[in-house]
Short mmCIF file of C-alpha atoms and ligand atoms in Angstrom, two decimals:
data_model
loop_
_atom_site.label_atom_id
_atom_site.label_comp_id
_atom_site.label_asym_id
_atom_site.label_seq_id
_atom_site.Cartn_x
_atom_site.Cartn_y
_atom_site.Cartn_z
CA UNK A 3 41.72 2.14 20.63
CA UNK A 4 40.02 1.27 23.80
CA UNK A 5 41.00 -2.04 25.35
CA UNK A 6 38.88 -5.23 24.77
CA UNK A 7 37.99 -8.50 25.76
CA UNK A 8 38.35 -11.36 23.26
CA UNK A 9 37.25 -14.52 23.12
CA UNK A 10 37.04 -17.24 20.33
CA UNK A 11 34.04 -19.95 20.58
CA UNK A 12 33.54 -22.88 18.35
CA UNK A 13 30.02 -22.79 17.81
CA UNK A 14 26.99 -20.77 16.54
CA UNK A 15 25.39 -21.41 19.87
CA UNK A 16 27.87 -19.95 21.76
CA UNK A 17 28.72 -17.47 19.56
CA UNK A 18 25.33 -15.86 19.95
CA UNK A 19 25.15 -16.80 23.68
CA UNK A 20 28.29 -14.54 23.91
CA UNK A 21 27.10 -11.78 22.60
CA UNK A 22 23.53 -12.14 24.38
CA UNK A 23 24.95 -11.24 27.65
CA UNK A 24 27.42 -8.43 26.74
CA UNK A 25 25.16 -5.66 25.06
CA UNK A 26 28.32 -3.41 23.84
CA UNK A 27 29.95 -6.68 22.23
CA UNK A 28 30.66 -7.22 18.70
CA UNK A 29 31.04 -10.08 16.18
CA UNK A 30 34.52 -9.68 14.56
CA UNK A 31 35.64 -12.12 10.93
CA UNK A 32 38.22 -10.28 8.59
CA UNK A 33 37.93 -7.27 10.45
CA UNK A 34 38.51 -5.23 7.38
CA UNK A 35 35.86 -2.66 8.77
CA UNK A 36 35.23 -3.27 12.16
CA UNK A 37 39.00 -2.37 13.01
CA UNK A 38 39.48 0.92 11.20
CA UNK A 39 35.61 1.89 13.13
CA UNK A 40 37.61 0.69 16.49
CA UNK A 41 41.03 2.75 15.47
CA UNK A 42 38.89 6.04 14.59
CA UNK A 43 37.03 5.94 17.85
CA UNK A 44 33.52 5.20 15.92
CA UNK A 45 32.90 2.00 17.81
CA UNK A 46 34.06 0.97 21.53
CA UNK A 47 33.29 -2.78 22.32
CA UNK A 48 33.74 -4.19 24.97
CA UNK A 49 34.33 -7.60 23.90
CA UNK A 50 34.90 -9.12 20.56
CA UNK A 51 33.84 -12.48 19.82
CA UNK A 52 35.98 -13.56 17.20
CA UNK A 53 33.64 -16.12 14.50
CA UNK A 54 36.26 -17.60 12.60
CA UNK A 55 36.46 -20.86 14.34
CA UNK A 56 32.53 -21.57 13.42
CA UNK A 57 31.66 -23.88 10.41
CA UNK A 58 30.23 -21.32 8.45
CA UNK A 59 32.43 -21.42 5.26
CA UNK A 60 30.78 -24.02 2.78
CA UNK A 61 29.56 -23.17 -0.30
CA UNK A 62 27.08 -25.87 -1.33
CA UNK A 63 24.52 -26.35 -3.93
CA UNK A 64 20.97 -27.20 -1.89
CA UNK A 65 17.52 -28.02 -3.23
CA UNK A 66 16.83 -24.73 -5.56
CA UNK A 67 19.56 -22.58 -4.33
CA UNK A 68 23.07 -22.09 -3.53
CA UNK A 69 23.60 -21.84 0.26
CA UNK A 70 26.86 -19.66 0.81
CA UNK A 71 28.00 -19.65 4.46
CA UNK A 72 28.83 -16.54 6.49
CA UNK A 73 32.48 -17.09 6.76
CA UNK A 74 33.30 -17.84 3.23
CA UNK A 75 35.45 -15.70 1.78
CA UNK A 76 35.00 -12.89 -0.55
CA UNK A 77 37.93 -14.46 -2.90
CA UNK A 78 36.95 -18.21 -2.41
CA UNK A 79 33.43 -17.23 -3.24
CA UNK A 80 34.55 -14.92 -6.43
CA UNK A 81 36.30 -18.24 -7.76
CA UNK A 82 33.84 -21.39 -6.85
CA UNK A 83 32.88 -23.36 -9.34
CA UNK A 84 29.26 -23.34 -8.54
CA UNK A 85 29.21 -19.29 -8.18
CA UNK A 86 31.29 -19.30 -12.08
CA UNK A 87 28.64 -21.95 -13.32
CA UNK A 88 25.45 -20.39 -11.66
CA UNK A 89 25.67 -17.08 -10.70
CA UNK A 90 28.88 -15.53 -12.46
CA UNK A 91 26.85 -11.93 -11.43
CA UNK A 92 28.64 -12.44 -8.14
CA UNK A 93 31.89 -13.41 -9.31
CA UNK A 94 32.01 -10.57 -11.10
CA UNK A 95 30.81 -7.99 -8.50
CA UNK A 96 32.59 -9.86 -5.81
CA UNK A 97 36.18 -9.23 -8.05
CA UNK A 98 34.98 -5.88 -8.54
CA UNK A 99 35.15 -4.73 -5.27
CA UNK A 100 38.01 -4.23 -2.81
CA UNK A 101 41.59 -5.44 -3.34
CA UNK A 102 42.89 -8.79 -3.63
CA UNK A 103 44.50 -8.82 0.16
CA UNK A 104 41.67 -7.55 1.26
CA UNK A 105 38.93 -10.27 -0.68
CA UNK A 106 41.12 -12.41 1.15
CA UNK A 107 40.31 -11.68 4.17
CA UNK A 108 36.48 -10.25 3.61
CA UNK A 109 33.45 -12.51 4.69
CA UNK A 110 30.25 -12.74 3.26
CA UNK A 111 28.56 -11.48 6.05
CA UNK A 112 30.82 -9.17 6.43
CA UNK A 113 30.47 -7.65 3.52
CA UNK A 114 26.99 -7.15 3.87
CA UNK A 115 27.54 -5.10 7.47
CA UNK A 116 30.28 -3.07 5.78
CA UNK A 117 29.27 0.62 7.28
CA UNK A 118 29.59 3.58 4.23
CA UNK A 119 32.30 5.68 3.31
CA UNK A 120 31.15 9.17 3.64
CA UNK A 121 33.86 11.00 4.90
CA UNK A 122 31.92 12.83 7.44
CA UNK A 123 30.96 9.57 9.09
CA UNK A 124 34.32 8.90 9.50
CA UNK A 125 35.83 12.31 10.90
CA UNK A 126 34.41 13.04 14.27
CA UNK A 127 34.86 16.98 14.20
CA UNK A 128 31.88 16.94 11.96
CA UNK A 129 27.99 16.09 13.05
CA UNK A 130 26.14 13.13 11.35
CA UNK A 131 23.33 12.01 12.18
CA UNK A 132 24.58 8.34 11.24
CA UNK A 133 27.50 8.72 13.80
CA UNK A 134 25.92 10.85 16.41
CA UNK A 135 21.84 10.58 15.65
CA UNK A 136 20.19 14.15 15.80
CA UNK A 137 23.60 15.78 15.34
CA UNK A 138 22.77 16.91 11.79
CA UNK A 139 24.06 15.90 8.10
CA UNK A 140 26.97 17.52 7.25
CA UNK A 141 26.74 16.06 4.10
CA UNK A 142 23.95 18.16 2.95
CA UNK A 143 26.01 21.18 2.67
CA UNK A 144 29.21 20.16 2.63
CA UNK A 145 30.91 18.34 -0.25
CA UNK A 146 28.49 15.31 -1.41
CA UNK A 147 29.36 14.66 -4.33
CA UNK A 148 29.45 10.54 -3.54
CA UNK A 149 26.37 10.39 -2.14
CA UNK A 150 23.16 9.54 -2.65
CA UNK A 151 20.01 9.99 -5.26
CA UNK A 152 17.38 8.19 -4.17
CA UNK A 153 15.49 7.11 -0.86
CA UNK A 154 15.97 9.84 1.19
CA UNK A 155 12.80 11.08 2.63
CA UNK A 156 12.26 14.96 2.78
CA UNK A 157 8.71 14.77 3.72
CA UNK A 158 9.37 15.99 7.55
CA UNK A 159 12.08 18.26 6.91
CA UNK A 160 15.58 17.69 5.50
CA UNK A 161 17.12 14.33 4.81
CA UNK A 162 18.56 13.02 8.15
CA UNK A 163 21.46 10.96 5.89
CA UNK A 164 22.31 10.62 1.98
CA UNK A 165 25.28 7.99 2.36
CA UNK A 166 25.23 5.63 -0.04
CA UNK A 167 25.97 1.65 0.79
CA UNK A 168 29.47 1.01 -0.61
CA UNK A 169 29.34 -2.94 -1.09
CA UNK A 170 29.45 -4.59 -4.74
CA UNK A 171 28.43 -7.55 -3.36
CA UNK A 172 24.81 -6.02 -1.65
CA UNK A 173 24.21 -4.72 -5.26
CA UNK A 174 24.16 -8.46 -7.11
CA UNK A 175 22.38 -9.94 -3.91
CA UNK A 176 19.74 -7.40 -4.26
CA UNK A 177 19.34 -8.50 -8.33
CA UNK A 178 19.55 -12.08 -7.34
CA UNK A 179 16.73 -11.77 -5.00
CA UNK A 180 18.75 -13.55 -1.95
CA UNK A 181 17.96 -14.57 1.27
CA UNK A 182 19.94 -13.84 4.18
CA UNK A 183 19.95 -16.47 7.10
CA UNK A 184 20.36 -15.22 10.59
CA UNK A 185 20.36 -17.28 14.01
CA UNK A 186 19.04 -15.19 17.50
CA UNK A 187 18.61 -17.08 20.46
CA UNK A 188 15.39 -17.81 19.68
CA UNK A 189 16.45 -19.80 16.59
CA UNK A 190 16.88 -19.37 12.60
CA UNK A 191 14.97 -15.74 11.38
CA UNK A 192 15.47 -15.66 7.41
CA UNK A 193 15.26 -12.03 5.83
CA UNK A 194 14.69 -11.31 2.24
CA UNK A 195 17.26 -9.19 0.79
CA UNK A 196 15.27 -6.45 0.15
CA UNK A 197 14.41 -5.83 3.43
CA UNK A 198 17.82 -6.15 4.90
CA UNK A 199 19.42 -2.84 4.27
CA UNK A 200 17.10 0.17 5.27
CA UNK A 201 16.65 3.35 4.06
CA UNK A 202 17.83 6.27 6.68
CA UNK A 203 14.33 7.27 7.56
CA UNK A 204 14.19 8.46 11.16
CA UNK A 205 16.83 6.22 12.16
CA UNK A 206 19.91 7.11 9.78
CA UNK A 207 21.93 5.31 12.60
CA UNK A 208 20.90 1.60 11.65
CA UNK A 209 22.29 0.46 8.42
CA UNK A 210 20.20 -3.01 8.19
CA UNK A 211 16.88 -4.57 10.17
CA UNK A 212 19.54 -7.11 11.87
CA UNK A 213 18.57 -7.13 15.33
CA UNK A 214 21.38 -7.41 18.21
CA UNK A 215 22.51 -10.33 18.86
CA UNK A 216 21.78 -11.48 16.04
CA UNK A 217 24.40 -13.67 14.06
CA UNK A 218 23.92 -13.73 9.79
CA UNK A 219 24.72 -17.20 9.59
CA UNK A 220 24.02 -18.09 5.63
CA UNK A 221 23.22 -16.10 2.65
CA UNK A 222 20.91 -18.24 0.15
CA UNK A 223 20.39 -17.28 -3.17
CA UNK A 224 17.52 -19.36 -5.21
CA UNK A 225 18.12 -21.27 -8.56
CA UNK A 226 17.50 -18.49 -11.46
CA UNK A 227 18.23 -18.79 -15.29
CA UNK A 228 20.99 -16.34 -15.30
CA UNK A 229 24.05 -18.01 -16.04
CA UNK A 230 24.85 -16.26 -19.40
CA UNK A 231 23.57 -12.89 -19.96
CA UNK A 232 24.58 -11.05 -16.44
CA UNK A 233 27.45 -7.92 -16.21
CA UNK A 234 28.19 -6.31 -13.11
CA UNK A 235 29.31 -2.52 -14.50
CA UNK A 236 30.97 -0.40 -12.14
CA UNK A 237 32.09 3.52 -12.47
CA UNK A 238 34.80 4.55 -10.25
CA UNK A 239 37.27 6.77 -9.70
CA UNK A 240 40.27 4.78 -10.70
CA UNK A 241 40.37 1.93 -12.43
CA UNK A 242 41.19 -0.57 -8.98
CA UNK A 243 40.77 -0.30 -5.43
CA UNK A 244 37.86 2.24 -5.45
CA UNK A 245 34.46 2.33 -4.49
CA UNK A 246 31.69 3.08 -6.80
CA UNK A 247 30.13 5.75 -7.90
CA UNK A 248 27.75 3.77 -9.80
CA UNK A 249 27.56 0.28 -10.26
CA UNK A 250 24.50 -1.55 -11.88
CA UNK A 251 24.11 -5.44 -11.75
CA UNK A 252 22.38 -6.84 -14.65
CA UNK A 253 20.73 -10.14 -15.76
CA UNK A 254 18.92 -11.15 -18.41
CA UNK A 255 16.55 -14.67 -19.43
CA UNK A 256 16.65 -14.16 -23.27
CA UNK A 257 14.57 -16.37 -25.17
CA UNK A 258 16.11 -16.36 -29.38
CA UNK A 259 16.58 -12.29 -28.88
CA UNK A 260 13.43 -11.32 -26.22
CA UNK A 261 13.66 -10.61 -22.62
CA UNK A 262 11.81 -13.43 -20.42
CA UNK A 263 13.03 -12.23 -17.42
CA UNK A 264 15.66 -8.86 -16.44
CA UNK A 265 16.97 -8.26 -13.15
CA UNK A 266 18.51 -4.45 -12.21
CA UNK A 267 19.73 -3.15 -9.28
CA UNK A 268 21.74 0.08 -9.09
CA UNK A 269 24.80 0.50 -5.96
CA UNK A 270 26.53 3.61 -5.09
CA UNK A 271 22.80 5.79 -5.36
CA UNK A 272 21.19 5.04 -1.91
CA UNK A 273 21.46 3.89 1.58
CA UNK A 274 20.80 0.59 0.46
CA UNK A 275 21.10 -1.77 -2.93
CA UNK A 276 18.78 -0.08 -5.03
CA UNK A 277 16.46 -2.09 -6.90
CA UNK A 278 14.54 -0.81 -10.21
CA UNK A 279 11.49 -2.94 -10.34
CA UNK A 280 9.55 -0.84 -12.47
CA UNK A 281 12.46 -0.85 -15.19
CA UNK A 282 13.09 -4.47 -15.12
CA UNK A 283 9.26 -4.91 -15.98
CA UNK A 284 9.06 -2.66 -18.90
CA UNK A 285 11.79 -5.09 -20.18
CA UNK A 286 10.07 -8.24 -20.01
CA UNK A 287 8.57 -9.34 -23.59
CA UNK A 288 10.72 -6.53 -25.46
CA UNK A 289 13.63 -7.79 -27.71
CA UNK A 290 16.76 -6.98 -26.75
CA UNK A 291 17.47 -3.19 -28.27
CA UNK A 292 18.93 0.02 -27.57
CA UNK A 293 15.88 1.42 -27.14
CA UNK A 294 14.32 -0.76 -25.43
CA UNK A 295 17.33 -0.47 -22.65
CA UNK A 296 17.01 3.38 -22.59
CA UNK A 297 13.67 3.50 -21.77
CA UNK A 298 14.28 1.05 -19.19
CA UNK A 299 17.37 3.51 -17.72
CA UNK A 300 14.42 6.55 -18.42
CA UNK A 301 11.87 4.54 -16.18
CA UNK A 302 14.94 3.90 -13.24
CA UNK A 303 15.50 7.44 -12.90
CA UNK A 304 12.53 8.83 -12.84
CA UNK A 305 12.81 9.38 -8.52
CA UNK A 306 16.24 10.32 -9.08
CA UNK A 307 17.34 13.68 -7.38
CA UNK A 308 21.17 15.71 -6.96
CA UNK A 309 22.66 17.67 -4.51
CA UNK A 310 25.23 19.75 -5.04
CA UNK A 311 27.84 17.93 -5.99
CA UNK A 312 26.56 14.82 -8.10
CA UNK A 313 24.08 15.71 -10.27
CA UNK A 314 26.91 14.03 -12.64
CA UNK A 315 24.98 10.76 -11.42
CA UNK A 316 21.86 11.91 -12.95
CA UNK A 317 23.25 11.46 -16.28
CA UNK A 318 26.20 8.55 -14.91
CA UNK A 319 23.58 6.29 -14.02
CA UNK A 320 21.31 5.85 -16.82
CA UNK A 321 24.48 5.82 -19.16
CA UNK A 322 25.46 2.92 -16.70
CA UNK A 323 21.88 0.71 -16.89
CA UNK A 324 22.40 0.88 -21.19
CA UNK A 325 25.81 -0.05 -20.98
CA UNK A 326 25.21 -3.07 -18.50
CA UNK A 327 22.18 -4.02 -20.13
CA UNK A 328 23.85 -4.02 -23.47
CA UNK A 329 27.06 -5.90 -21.91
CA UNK A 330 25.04 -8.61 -20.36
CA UNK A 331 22.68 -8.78 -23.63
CA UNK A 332 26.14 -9.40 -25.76
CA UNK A 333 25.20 -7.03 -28.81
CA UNK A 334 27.97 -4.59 -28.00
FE1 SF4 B 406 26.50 11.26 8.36
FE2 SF4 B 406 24.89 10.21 6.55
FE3 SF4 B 406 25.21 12.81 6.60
FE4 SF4 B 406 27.25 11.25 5.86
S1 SF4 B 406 25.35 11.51 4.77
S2 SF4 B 406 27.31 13.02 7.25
S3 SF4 B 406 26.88 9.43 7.11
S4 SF4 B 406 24.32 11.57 8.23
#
């Protein structure tokens, strides 16, 4: 690890100021990914500007949404009584994810920065274009059997990246429709979840639209009638301690047996929390049934393409949208 300067401000102001005049600085919280990117050689900065001293850790109920500051913790959040009451989705994906040493340590805002796990990104003998941009995707021939099935673009020639985004978290934010609150220099800049995380494009390199500098400093997520019939499902590996390979985080408005409103988004598929709009739609008015939910996993997939390794998703994911949907619906 390269040596570093550190330095610890107290407020958001000079937190960002910090970082404004040091271009190769870096925000550090838990640390839980930023260190092991600093041990492997990935990242170099020059100085961190530690955020833990800045009052960003409430979680407070506001006028038609829950305001959840940057610096609350992945555990704290997982077991508030407003997240249990309101928006249990996240509890659930929240406990889902990680271990408990390390939700102990996790931010928010963290959490949604956390850079993927495909193992090529991570060993620097091989080229990826996420790593090194224009290198090349070793992924694409190599062993990909984590990675992604949807929104990679082959329209100009091979995709430049199919990582997938590995938070649990990212995947309920994206179904609750949050809002993530940033402070620049300039002031506040709010960004809709959806168009936080990017898709690789031409720039596999940037994970998010976050500019530099740029401090997430809130994530809000608006007042919504899914307190009851939500379920975070997630497929992995081993039953603990294990990133996805397909999670889906469901909610459902049921009024005496028919859907008012549904809410789907898929993790562990794409470069970012993968919504399926056209799915949740073809719920709305239908009563709750089994066939009602596989058309809806029918209509998800319909974009859906393998490599060689996990066309197992192809069939893990739809299986996973029933299940969730049925699980959150209680008729199982
Ligand atoms: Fe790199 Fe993305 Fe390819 Fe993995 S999938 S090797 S992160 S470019």
């Amino acid at each position: 690890m390269k040596p570093f300067h550190y330095l610890r401000p107290t407020t958001v102001k000079d937190a960002i100021n910090a970082l404004a005049s040091a271009p190769n600085a870096r925000f550090i919280a838990g640390g839980t990914n930023l260190i092991d990117l600093m041990k492997r050689g990935l990242v170099a900065p020059e100085k961190l500007v530690d955020i833990n001293s800045l009052p960003l850790k409430k979680i407070e109920q506001k006028a038609g949404f829950v305001r959840i500051g940057a610096l609350a913790l992945n555990s704290s959040v997982a077991d508030h009584t407003i997240i249990a009451a309101k928006h249990p989705l996240l509890a659930q994906a929240l406990k889902a994810g990680a271990s408990g040493q390390l939700r102990n340590m996790a931010t928010m805002g963290g959490n949604l920065l956390q850079r993927t796990r495909c193992p090529y990104f991570y060993d620097t003998a091989f080229p990826c274009n996420k790593r090194n941009p224009g290198s090349g995707c070793s992924a694409l021939e190599g062993i990909n059997r984590l990675h992604a099935i949807f929104g990679f673009s082959e329209k100009t020639g091979p995709p430049t990246c199919i990582a997938v985004n590995p938070s649990d978290l990212n995947v309920a934010l994206s179904a609750l429709d949050a809002t993530v609150v940033v402070q620049n220099t300039q002031g506040e800049r709010r960004i809709p979840f959806a168009d936080f995380h990017r898709l690789p494009g031409d720039r596999p390199d940037r994970d998010t639209t976050l500019e530099a500098g740029e401090l997430i400093v809130a994530v809000d997520i608006p007042d919504a009638p899914f307190a009851r019939n939500v379920h975070y499902f997630k497929v992995r590996d081993r039953a603990s301690y294990a990133f996805g390979l397909v999670s889906v985080a469901a909610a459902l408005d049921l009024d005496n047996n028919r859907i008012k409103t549904a809410r789907l988004a898929l993790g562990g598929v794409a470069h970012k929390p993968w919504r399926l709009f056209e799915a949740e739609k073809m719920l709305v008015g239908q009563p709750v049934s089994e066939t009602a939910f596989r058309q809806a996993a029918e209509v998800a997939m319909r974009d859906a393409k393998a490599f060689e390794h996990n066309a197992y998703k192809l069939k893990l994911a739809p299986n996973s949208i029933r299940q969730a949907l049925t699980l959150a619906a209680g008729i199982s």
